[in-house]
Amino acid sequence: MADAVSTQERTVPARIGDSEFDRDTAVTRREPGVYDIDLSAGWTIINAVNGGYLLAVLGRALADALPHADPFTVSAHYLTASTPGPAVIRTETVRTGRTLSTGTASLFQYAEDGTEVERIRVLASYGDLDALPDDVRTTATPPALPPIDQCFGAGDAPEGAPPVPGSSAITGRLDLKLDPSTLGWALGAPSGKGEMRAWFGLADGRDADPLSLLLAVDALPPTAFEMGLKGWVPTVELTVHVRTRPAPGPLRVSITTRNLAGGFLEEDAEVWDSADRLVAQSRQLARVRLG
Amino acid sequence: MADAVSTQERTVPARIGDSEFDRDTAVTRREPGVYDIDLSAGWTIINAVNGGYLLAVLGRALADALPHADPFTVSAHYLTASTPGPAVIRTETVRTGRTLSTGTASLFQYAEDGTEVERIRVLASYGDLDALPDDVRTTATPPALPPIDQCFGAGDAPEGAPPVPGSSAITGRLDLKLDPSTLGWALGAPSGKGEMRAWFGLADGRDADPLSLLLAVDALPPTAFEMGLKGWVPTVELTVHVRTRPAPGPLRVSITTRNLAGGFLEEDAEVWDSADRLVAQSRQLARVRLG
């Protein structure tokens, strides 16, 4: 499909700063701390605007509003469902420090009577990833993913299989290749395990940066699908830690759910870069409708 | 020491609502959404006010300010170091929904010239834990902890061993018994693993509730100690999910660090109750000074 074709036909990859992702997350400063954006319909799943895209939009506004440019830890509480179209982002600088700055950002859209309706509230601390020492002590290991050519995208549904759910506009923006061992849900045979793994890239070949990591942590199908649950899994809250600047090349994203209880579950995401570094960690609390 | 003795001599356990924890986290409403509190010196580690105690104080203010009483997901960004003494908490109700409400809370203390200095900013969503369905699907298993009488508290340092670091005022408020296998740091022989496990209770016998879980997730010694690092490990951001109301009896807390990089590490905490239910999950991003 569109993304697969464009991926194969791509000759010159898009560059950071000049790509679909950069254009669709660009914010316009209306006044200090206040930004306008037209939320793109290109990052929707069915009718919903992807939560990772929205996080990247808010992250870009804060990168401009705060004295530090890189998100270190970003907590987002999703209030109401966003729709493609105009939105305004209002930021507040909470504290400015030497190595970290903290701020809030709220994204509002407009009701029919013109009143503002808040969609998302974010609280974040920013810093300078390039100023961090190189020390790494980790026991974390990259997810076991088959080679990218043995994984499956939205355009690769096996003969006779139903199209992969979530084959929405966003699939044309992403180069997402799912681990076959977490793709059972798409074939009507979910594994029952709360796991989802994929190779992640942007369809136009733009490499990852700290802002696109905010998209990557919420771009895979819900683990609930592999747990045999159907239907929408709305995010209540998502916190992401960006741990280092990602190297060029495809990312590997692994998402795990261990505990579903009371109609809520957590999704823990890890993002690894081509240099085998853990570049981001996230956890979200989401609601599930029990089928 | 004091806490061990009081624990042993205890005859009638304190009740939820009438305990050291409840008295020391009680806030006084100055006006709608604004609360005064005198931060207790009883919850300090060396000179620092414990971050979990502060989170519980802010959590109690939000429980009063929001229409829902139970914290579901609370994200706190720690801005400046709090000290025992007067503080004011200013809350904002962001959204009121049927099942969830979202609000912010800021804790301020006073500079010498009387100006307010913000210590912590919190963004949280609250609900009603008792209104959740009973369904549980989990692959999470309780931490492997020895029986409580085979674990060690601040008063149980072996003969000739140095007193357990962090033997500060808070040790008199907590009934914390550390897993010997994560206590090597206290004997000068850290395991090198980013693990810390303990039985957790309040010294006066008060059972756990959702608010005290906010304390429990940040009450153990830093995993960095078992990784052979010394010195203070200040929290930058901590997010906790309360998943169900804890049953009476001691809690088990397990904290894991997998990735230390660039002078930051994550601490993932799990809290289990006496009914073997995962009652809370948290993750914090903290700074480490590399020794």
Coordinates of C-alpha atoms in Angstrom, one line a residue:
Chain A
M1 CA 0.0 0.0 0.0
A2 CA 1.0 3.6 0.0
D3 CA 3.6 3.4 2.7
A4 CA 5.1 0.2 1.4
V5 CA 5.3 1.6 -2.2
S6 CA 6.7 4.9 -1.1
T7 CA 9.2 3.1 1.1
Q8 CA 10.4 0.9 -1.7
E9 CA 10.5 3.7 -4.3
R10 CA 12.2 6.1 -2.0
T11 CA 15.5 7.3 -3.4
V12 CA 16.5 10.2 -1.3
P13 CA 15.5 9.9 2.4
A14 CA 13.9 13.0 4.0
R15 CA 16.1 14.9 6.4
I16 CA 15.5 15.9 10.0
G17 CA 13.9 19.3 9.8
D18 CA 12.5 18.7 6.3
S19 CA 10.1 15.8 6.4
E20 CA 6.5 14.9 6.8
F21 CA 6.9 14.6 10.6
D22 CA 8.7 18.0 10.9
R23 CA 6.1 19.7 8.7
D24 CA 3.1 18.1 10.5
T25 CA 4.4 18.9 14.0
A26 CA 5.6 22.5 13.2
V27 CA 4.0 25.0 15.5
T28 CA 3.6 28.7 14.9
R29 CA 4.4 31.1 17.7
R30 CA 1.4 33.4 18.2
E31 CA 2.9 35.2 21.2
P32 CA 5.6 34.1 23.7
G33 CA 4.6 30.7 25.0
V34 CA 1.5 30.3 22.8
Y35 CA 1.6 28.3 19.6
D36 CA -0.9 27.6 16.8
I37 CA -1.0 24.3 14.8
D38 CA -3.2 22.7 12.3
L39 CA -3.3 19.0 13.5
S40 CA -2.7 16.9 10.5
A41 CA -5.2 14.2 9.3
G42 CA -2.1 12.2 8.2
W43 CA -1.5 10.8 11.7
T44 CA -4.9 9.4 12.5
I45 CA -5.8 5.8 13.4
I46 CA -9.4 5.3 12.2
N47 CA -10.7 8.7 13.3
A48 CA -8.5 9.3 16.3
V49 CA -5.4 11.5 16.1
N50 CA -2.4 9.4 17.3
G51 CA -1.4 10.1 20.8
G52 CA 2.3 10.0 20.0
Y53 CA 1.9 12.5 17.2
L54 CA 0.2 14.8 19.7
L55 CA 2.9 14.3 22.2
A56 CA 5.5 15.3 19.6
V57 CA 3.5 18.4 18.7
L58 CA 3.4 19.5 22.4
G59 CA 7.1 18.5 22.7
R60 CA 8.0 20.8 19.9
A61 CA 6.2 23.7 21.4
L62 CA 8.0 23.1 24.7
A63 CA 11.4 22.8 23.0
D64 CA 10.8 26.4 21.7
A65 CA 9.3 27.8 24.9
L66 CA 12.0 26.4 27.3
P67 CA 15.7 27.3 27.3
H68 CA 16.6 23.6 26.8
A69 CA 15.8 21.8 23.6
D70 CA 15.6 18.1 24.4
P71 CA 12.8 16.3 26.2
F72 CA 14.2 14.3 29.2
T73 CA 10.9 13.3 30.8
V74 CA 7.5 14.2 29.5
S75 CA 4.2 13.3 31.3
A76 CA 1.0 13.7 29.3
H77 CA -2.6 13.3 30.6
Y78 CA -5.1 12.8 27.8
L79 CA -8.3 14.6 28.6
T80 CA -10.5 14.6 25.5
A81 CA -10.2 13.2 22.0
S82 CA -8.3 15.4 19.5
T83 CA -9.5 15.8 15.9
P84 CA -7.6 17.0 12.8
G85 CA -7.7 20.7 12.5
P86 CA -6.8 23.9 14.3
A87 CA -5.4 23.8 17.8
V88 CA -3.7 26.2 20.2
I89 CA -0.9 25.2 22.6
R90 CA -0.4 27.3 25.7
T91 CA 2.8 26.7 27.6
E92 CA 4.1 27.8 31.0
T93 CA 7.7 27.8 32.1
V94 CA 7.7 26.4 35.7
R95 CA 11.4 26.5 36.4
T96 CA 14.6 27.3 34.5
G97 CA 17.7 25.5 35.8
R98 CA 21.2 25.2 34.6
T99 CA 20.9 21.6 33.4
L100 CA 17.1 21.1 33.4
S101 CA 14.1 23.3 32.7
T102 CA 10.5 22.3 33.6
G103 CA 7.3 23.5 31.9
T104 CA 3.7 22.7 31.2
A105 CA 1.9 22.7 27.9
S106 CA -1.8 22.4 27.1
L107 CA -3.4 21.7 23.8
F108 CA -6.8 23.2 23.1
Q109 CA -9.2 22.8 20.3
Y110 CA -12.4 24.8 19.6
A111 CA -16.0 24.0 20.4
E112 CA -18.7 25.0 17.9
D113 CA -19.3 28.1 19.9
G114 CA -15.6 28.9 19.7
T115 CA -14.7 28.2 23.3
E116 CA -11.5 26.3 23.9
V117 CA -11.6 22.7 25.0
E118 CA -8.5 21.2 26.5
R119 CA -7.3 18.0 24.9
I120 CA -4.0 17.2 26.6
R121 CA -2.1 18.5 29.6
V122 CA 1.7 17.9 29.6
L123 CA 4.3 18.4 32.4
A124 CA 7.9 18.0 31.2
S125 CA 11.5 18.6 32.0
Y126 CA 13.9 19.4 29.3
G127 CA 17.7 19.4 29.1
D128 CA 20.6 19.0 26.6
L129 CA 21.2 15.4 25.7
D130 CA 24.6 16.3 24.0
A131 CA 25.8 17.7 27.4
L132 CA 25.5 14.3 29.2
P133 CA 28.5 12.2 30.0
D134 CA 29.0 9.0 27.9
D135 CA 28.8 6.6 30.8
V136 CA 26.5 3.6 30.3
R137 CA 25.8 0.8 32.8
T138 CA 22.9 -1.2 31.7
T139 CA 21.5 -4.7 32.1
A140 CA 18.8 -4.0 29.5
T141 CA 19.1 -5.9 26.3
P142 CA 17.6 -5.1 22.9
P143 CA 14.3 -6.9 22.0
A144 CA 14.7 -10.1 20.1
L145 CA 13.2 -9.0 16.7
P146 CA 13.6 -11.0 13.4
P147 CA 15.3 -9.1 10.6
I148 CA 13.2 -6.3 9.2
D149 CA 12.5 -8.2 6.0
Q150 CA 11.0 -11.0 8.0
C151 CA 8.6 -8.6 9.8
F152 CA 5.2 -7.4 8.4
G153 CA 3.8 -3.9 7.7
A154 CA 0.3 -2.8 6.8
G155 CA 1.0 -3.6 3.2
D156 CA 2.2 -7.1 3.9
A157 CA -1.0 -8.8 5.1
P158 CA -0.8 -12.5 4.0
E159 CA -3.0 -13.7 1.2
G160 CA -6.6 -13.9 2.3
A161 CA -5.9 -12.4 5.7
P162 CA -7.9 -9.4 6.7
P163 CA -6.1 -6.2 6.3
V164 CA -4.1 -5.3 9.5
P165 CA -6.5 -3.2 11.7
G166 CA -5.3 0.3 12.1
S167 CA -4.6 0.5 8.4
S168 CA -5.4 4.2 8.6
A169 CA -3.8 7.4 7.4
I170 CA -0.9 7.0 9.9
T171 CA 0.3 3.8 8.2
G172 CA 1.2 6.0 5.2
R173 CA 3.5 8.1 7.4
L174 CA 5.2 5.2 9.2
D175 CA 7.5 2.4 8.1
L176 CA 6.3 0.0 10.8
K177 CA 7.2 -3.7 10.5
L178 CA 5.7 -6.0 13.2
D179 CA 7.3 -9.0 14.6
P180 CA 5.3 -12.0 13.3
S181 CA 5.2 -13.5 16.8
T182 CA 3.2 -10.5 18.0
L183 CA 1.0 -10.3 14.9
G184 CA -1.4 -13.2 15.7
W185 CA -4.2 -10.7 16.5
A186 CA -4.2 -9.6 12.9
L187 CA -4.8 -13.2 11.8
G188 CA -7.5 -13.8 14.4
A189 CA -5.1 -15.8 16.6
P190 CA -3.8 -13.5 19.3
S191 CA -1.0 -15.1 21.4
G192 CA -2.6 -14.1 24.7
K193 CA 0.6 -12.4 25.7
G194 CA 0.7 -8.7 26.3
E195 CA 3.6 -8.1 23.9
M196 CA 4.0 -6.0 20.7
R197 CA 7.3 -5.6 18.9
A198 CA 8.2 -3.8 15.7
W199 CA 10.8 -2.1 13.6
F200 CA 9.9 1.6 13.5
G201 CA 10.8 4.2 10.9
L202 CA 9.2 7.2 9.2
A203 CA 8.0 6.4 5.7
D204 CA 9.9 9.2 4.1
G205 CA 13.2 7.9 5.6
R206 CA 13.7 10.7 8.1
D207 CA 15.9 9.5 10.9
A208 CA 14.9 9.5 14.5
D209 CA 15.5 12.4 16.9
P210 CA 14.4 13.1 20.4
L211 CA 11.0 14.5 19.2
S212 CA 10.2 11.6 17.0
L213 CA 10.9 9.3 19.9
L214 CA 7.8 10.8 21.5
L215 CA 5.9 9.4 18.5
A216 CA 7.6 6.1 18.5
V217 CA 6.6 5.1 22.0
D218 CA 2.9 5.2 21.1
A219 CA 2.8 4.1 17.4
L220 CA 2.4 0.3 17.7
P221 CA -0.9 -1.5 17.8
P222 CA -2.2 -1.9 21.4
T223 CA -0.8 -4.9 23.3
A224 CA -4.5 -5.5 24.2
F225 CA -5.0 -6.9 20.7
E226 CA -2.5 -9.7 21.4
M227 CA -4.3 -10.3 24.7
G228 CA -7.4 -11.1 22.7
L229 CA -9.2 -7.8 23.4
K230 CA -10.8 -5.8 20.7
G231 CA -11.7 -2.1 20.4
W232 CA -10.1 1.1 21.3
V233 CA -7.6 1.4 24.2
P234 CA -7.6 5.1 25.1
T235 CA -4.5 6.4 26.8
V236 CA -5.2 8.1 30.2
E237 CA -1.6 9.0 30.9
L238 CA 1.8 8.5 29.2
T239 CA 5.2 9.3 30.5
V240 CA 8.3 9.0 28.4
H241 CA 12.0 9.3 29.3
V242 CA 14.4 10.1 26.5
R243 CA 17.7 8.7 27.6
T244 CA 20.0 9.5 24.7
R245 CA 20.0 10.9 21.2
P246 CA 19.1 8.1 18.7
A247 CA 21.6 7.1 16.1
P248 CA 20.6 7.1 12.4
G249 CA 18.7 4.0 11.2
P250 CA 15.6 2.1 12.1
L251 CA 14.4 1.9 15.7
R252 CA 13.2 -1.3 17.5
V253 CA 10.2 -0.8 19.7
S254 CA 9.1 -3.4 22.3
I255 CA 5.9 -2.9 24.3
T256 CA 4.9 -5.1 27.2
T257 CA 1.8 -5.3 29.4
R258 CA 2.0 -7.3 32.6
N259 CA -1.1 -6.3 34.5
L260 CA -4.6 -5.7 33.3
A261 CA -7.0 -5.1 36.2
G262 CA -10.1 -3.1 36.8
G263 CA -10.4 -2.2 33.2
F264 CA -7.0 -0.5 33.1
L265 CA -3.6 -1.8 31.9
E266 CA -0.1 -0.4 31.6
E267 CA 2.0 -0.4 28.4
D268 CA 5.7 -0.3 29.0
A269 CA 7.6 0.7 25.9
E270 CA 11.4 0.5 25.1
V271 CA 12.9 2.1 22.1
W272 CA 16.3 0.9 20.9
D273 CA 18.5 2.5 18.2
S274 CA 20.7 1.0 15.5
A275 CA 23.7 1.3 17.9
D276 CA 21.9 -1.0 20.4
R277 CA 21.3 1.8 22.9
L278 CA 18.2 2.1 24.9
V279 CA 17.1 5.6 23.7
A280 CA 13.7 5.9 25.3
Q281 CA 11.5 4.3 27.9
S282 CA 7.8 5.0 28.4
R283 CA 4.9 3.7 30.4
Q284 CA 1.3 4.5 29.8
L285 CA -1.9 3.8 31.7
A286 CA -4.7 3.0 29.3
R287 CA -8.4 1.9 29.6
V288 CA -9.6 -1.3 28.0
R289 CA -13.1 -2.3 27.2
L290 CA -13.4 -6.0 28.2
G291 CA -14.8 -8.0 25.3
Chain B
M1 CA 16.3 1.6 67.6
A2 CA 13.3 3.8 68.2
D3 CA 11.3 2.4 65.4
A4 CA 12.1 -1.2 66.0
V5 CA 11.3 -0.9 69.7
S6 CA 8.0 1.0 69.0
T7 CA 7.2 -1.7 66.5
Q8 CA 7.8 -4.5 68.9
E9 CA 6.0 -2.8 71.8
R10 CA 3.1 -1.8 69.7
T11 CA -0.2 -3.3 71.1
V12 CA -2.9 -1.4 69.2
P13 CA -2.1 -0.5 65.6
A14 CA -2.9 3.0 64.4
R15 CA -5.9 3.2 62.2
I16 CA -6.2 4.8 58.7
G17 CA -7.2 8.4 59.4
D18 CA -5.6 8.4 62.9
S19 CA -1.9 7.8 62.5
E20 CA 1.5 9.5 62.2
F21 CA 1.1 9.4 58.4
D22 CA -2.3 10.9 58.4
R23 CA -1.4 13.6 60.8
D24 CA 1.8 14.5 59.0
T25 CA 0.1 14.6 55.6
A26 CA -3.0 16.5 56.7
V27 CA -3.6 19.7 54.8
T28 CA -5.6 22.7 55.9
R29 CA -7.8 24.4 53.3
R30 CA -7.0 28.1 53.2
E31 CA -9.5 28.8 50.3
P32 CA -10.9 26.5 47.6
G33 CA -8.0 24.7 46.0
V34 CA -5.4 26.2 48.2
Y35 CA -4.0 24.3 51.2
D36 CA -1.5 25.0 54.0
I37 CA 0.7 22.3 55.6
D38 CA 3.6 22.3 58.0
L39 CA 6.0 19.7 56.4
S40 CA 7.0 17.3 59.2
A41 CA 10.7 16.8 60.1
G42 CA 9.7 13.2 60.8
W43 CA 10.0 12.1 57.2
T44 CA 13.5 13.3 56.4
I45 CA 16.4 11.3 55.1
I46 CA 19.5 13.1 56.4
N47 CA 18.4 16.6 55.7
A48 CA 16.1 16.0 52.8
V49 CA 12.3 15.6 53.0
N50 CA 11.4 12.2 51.5
G51 CA 10.0 12.6 48.0
G52 CA 7.3 9.9 48.7
Y53 CA 6.0 11.8 51.7
L54 CA 5.8 15.0 49.7
L55 CA 3.9 13.1 46.9
A56 CA 1.4 11.9 49.6
V57 CA 1.0 15.4 50.9
L58 CA 0.2 16.7 47.3
G59 CA -2.0 13.6 46.7
R60 CA -4.1 14.4 49.8
A61 CA -4.6 18.0 48.7
L62 CA -5.8 16.8 45.2
A63 CA -8.1 14.2 46.8
D64 CA -9.8 17.1 48.5
A65 CA -9.8 19.4 45.5
L66 CA -11.0 16.9 42.9
P67 CA -14.4 15.2 42.8
H68 CA -12.7 11.8 42.9
A69 CA -10.8 10.6 45.9
D70 CA -8.3 8.0 44.7
P71 CA -5.1 8.7 42.8
F72 CA -5.0 6.6 39.6
T73 CA -1.9 8.2 38.0
V74 CA 0.2 10.9 39.5
S75 CA 3.2 12.5 37.8
A76 CA 5.5 14.7 39.9
H77 CA 8.4 16.8 38.8
Y78 CA 10.8 17.7 41.6
L79 CA 12.0 21.3 41.1
T80 CA 13.9 22.4 44.3
A81 CA 14.7 20.6 47.6
S82 CA 11.9 20.9 50.2
T83 CA 12.7 21.5 53.9
P84 CA 10.6 20.8 57.0
G85 CA 8.3 23.7 57.8
P86 CA 5.5 25.7 56.3
A87 CA 4.4 25.2 52.7
V88 CA 1.4 26.1 50.6
I89 CA -0.2 23.8 48.0
R90 CA -2.0 25.5 45.1
T91 CA -4.2 23.1 43.0
E92 CA -6.0 23.6 39.7
T93 CA -8.8 21.4 38.4
V94 CA -8.0 20.7 34.8
R95 CA -11.0 18.5 33.9
T96 CA -13.8 16.8 35.7
G97 CA -15.1 13.6 34.1
R98 CA -17.5 10.9 35.2
T99 CA -14.9 8.3 36.0
L100 CA -11.7 10.4 36.0
S101 CA -10.8 13.9 37.1
T102 CA -7.5 15.6 36.3
G103 CA -5.8 18.3 38.2
T104 CA -2.5 19.9 39.0
A105 CA -0.9 20.7 42.3
S106 CA 2.1 22.8 43.2
L107 CA 3.9 22.9 46.5
F108 CA 5.6 26.1 47.4
Q109 CA 7.8 27.1 50.4
Y110 CA 8.9 30.6 51.4
A111 CA 12.2 32.3 50.7
E112 CA 13.8 34.6 53.3
D113 CA 12.1 37.6 51.7
G114 CA 8.8 35.8 51.9
T115 CA 8.5 35.1 48.2
E116 CA 7.1 31.6 47.2
V117 CA 9.6 29.1 45.8
E118 CA 8.0 26.1 44.0
R119 CA 9.3 22.7 45.2
I120 CA 7.2 20.3 43.2
R121 CA 4.7 20.3 40.4
V122 CA 2.2 17.5 40.1
L123 CA -0.2 16.4 37.3
A124 CA -2.6 13.7 38.3
S125 CA -5.8 11.9 37.3
Y126 CA -8.1 10.6 40.1
G127 CA -10.9 8.2 40.1
D128 CA -12.8 5.8 42.4
L129 CA -10.9 2.5 42.9
D130 CA -14.0 0.9 44.5
A131 CA -16.0 1.4 41.3
L132 CA -13.6 -0.7 39.1
P133 CA -14.6 -4.2 38.0
D134 CA -12.8 -7.1 39.6
D135 CA -11.3 -8.5 36.5
V136 CA -7.6 -9.2 36.7
R137 CA -5.3 -10.7 34.0
T138 CA -1.7 -10.5 35.0
T139 CA 1.6 -12.1 34.2
A140 CA 3.3 -10.2 37.0
T141 CA 4.4 -12.2 40.0
P142 CA 5.2 -10.9 43.5
P143 CA 8.9 -10.3 44.3
A144 CA 10.8 -13.2 45.9
L145 CA 11.3 -11.9 49.4
P146 CA 12.4 -13.9 52.4
P147 CA 10.0 -13.9 55.3
I148 CA 9.8 -10.6 57.1
D149 CA 11.7 -12.0 60.2
Q150 CA 14.6 -12.8 57.9
C151 CA 14.8 -9.3 56.5
F152 CA 16.7 -6.4 58.1
G153 CA 15.6 -2.9 59.3
A154 CA 17.6 0.1 60.4
G155 CA 17.8 -1.4 63.9
D156 CA 19.0 -4.8 62.8
A157 CA 22.5 -3.9 61.6
P158 CA 24.7 -6.9 62.2
E159 CA 27.3 -6.8 65.0
G160 CA 30.2 -4.5 64.0
A161 CA 28.5 -3.4 60.8
P162 CA 28.1 0.3 60.2
P163 CA 24.6 1.5 60.9
V164 CA 22.4 1.3 57.8
P165 CA 22.9 4.6 55.9
G166 CA 19.7 6.7 55.8
S167 CA 19.1 5.9 59.4
S168 CA 17.3 9.2 59.7
A169 CA 14.1 10.5 61.1
I170 CA 12.0 8.6 58.5
T171 CA 13.3 5.3 59.8
G172 CA 11.3 5.9 63.0
R173 CA 8.1 6.3 60.9
L174 CA 8.6 3.3 58.7
D175 CA 8.7 -0.4 59.4
L176 CA 11.1 -1.2 56.5
K177 CA 12.7 -4.6 56.3
L178 CA 15.2 -5.0 53.5
D179 CA 15.9 -8.3 51.7
P180 CA 19.4 -9.4 52.8
S181 CA 20.3 -10.1 49.1
T182 CA 19.8 -6.3 48.4
L183 CA 21.6 -5.1 51.6
G184 CA 25.2 -5.7 50.5
W185 CA 25.7 -2.0 50.1
A186 CA 25.1 -1.5 53.8
L187 CA 28.0 -3.9 54.6
G188 CA 30.3 -2.4 52.0
A189 CA 29.7 -5.2 49.5
P190 CA 27.1 -4.0 47.0
S191 CA 25.8 -6.7 44.7
G192 CA 26.3 -4.6 41.6
K193 CA 22.7 -5.3 40.6
G194 CA 20.2 -2.4 40.4
E195 CA 17.8 -4.1 42.7
M196 CA 16.2 -3.2 46.1
R197 CA 13.5 -5.2 47.8
A198 CA 11.8 -4.7 51.2
W199 CA 8.8 -5.4 53.3
F200 CA 7.1 -2.0 53.9
G201 CA 4.8 -0.9 56.7
L202 CA 4.2 2.1 58.8
A203 CA 5.8 1.9 62.3
D204 CA 2.6 2.7 64.1
G205 CA 0.9 -0.2 62.3
R206 CA -1.4 1.8 60.2
D207 CA -2.5 -0.2 57.1
A208 CA -1.8 0.9 53.6
D209 CA -4.3 2.9 51.5
P210 CA -3.9 4.6 48.1
L211 CA -2.3 7.7 49.6
S212 CA 0.3 5.7 51.6
L213 CA 1.2 3.9 48.4
L214 CA 2.5 7.2 47.1
L215 CA 5.0 7.1 50.0
A216 CA 5.8 3.4 49.6
V217 CA 7.1 3.7 46.0
D218 CA 9.9 6.1 47.1
A219 CA 10.7 4.9 50.6
L220 CA 13.5 2.3 49.9
P221 CA 17.2 3.1 49.7
P222 CA 18.3 4.0 46.1
T223 CA 19.1 1.0 43.8
A224 CA 22.3 3.0 43.0
F225 CA 23.7 1.9 46.4
E226 CA 23.6 -1.7 45.3
M227 CA 25.2 -0.6 42.0
G228 CA 28.1 0.6 44.0
L229 CA 27.4 4.3 43.8
K230 CA 27.4 6.6 46.7
G231 CA 25.8 9.9 47.5
W232 CA 22.4 11.4 46.9
V233 CA 20.2 10.3 44.0
P234 CA 17.7 13.2 43.5
T235 CA 14.5 12.4 41.8
V236 CA 13.8 14.5 38.7
E237 CA 10.4 13.0 37.9
L238 CA 8.3 10.2 39.4
T239 CA 5.0 8.8 38.0
V240 CA 3.0 6.3 40.0
H241 CA -0.1 4.3 39.0
V242 CA -2.3 3.0 41.8
R243 CA -4.0 -0.1 40.4
T244 CA -6.2 -1.3 43.2
R245 CA -6.9 -0.6 46.9
P246 CA -4.4 -2.4 49.0
A247 CA -5.5 -5.2 51.4
P248 CA -4.5 -4.8 55.1
G249 CA -1.1 -6.2 56.1
P250 CA 2.5 -5.5 55.1
L251 CA 3.4 -4.5 51.5
R252 CA 6.3 -5.9 49.5
V253 CA 8.2 -3.3 47.4
S254 CA 10.6 -4.3 44.6
I255 CA 12.7 -1.6 42.8
T256 CA 14.7 -2.3 39.7
T257 CA 17.1 -0.2 37.7
R258 CA 18.1 -1.5 34.3
N259 CA 19.7 1.5 32.6
L260 CA 22.1 4.0 34.0
A261 CA 23.4 6.4 31.3
G262 CA 24.5 9.9 31.0
G263 CA 24.3 10.4 34.8
F264 CA 20.6 9.4 34.9
L265 CA 18.9 6.2 35.8
E266 CA 15.3 4.9 36.0
E267 CA 13.9 3.3 39.1
D268 CA 10.9 1.0 38.5
A269 CA 8.9 0.1 41.6
E270 CA 6.3 -2.5 42.1
V271 CA 4.2 -2.6 45.3
W272 CA 2.3 -5.9 46.2
D273 CA -0.2 -6.3 49.0
S274 CA -0.8 -9.2 51.4
A275 CA -3.4 -10.6 48.9
D276 CA -0.7 -11.0 46.3
R277 CA -2.1 -8.2 44.1
L278 CA 0.0 -5.6 42.3
V279 CA -1.4 -2.5 43.9
A280 CA 1.0 0.1 42.5
Q281 CA 3.6 0.6 39.8
S282 CA 6.0 3.6 39.6
R283 CA 8.9 4.7 37.5
Q284 CA 11.2 7.6 38.4
L285 CA 14.0 9.3 36.5
A286 CA 16.8 10.2 38.9
R287 CA 20.2 11.8 38.7
V288 CA 23.3 10.0 40.0
R289 CA 26.7 11.4 40.8
L290 CA 29.2 8.9 39.4
G291 CA 31.7 8.1 42.1

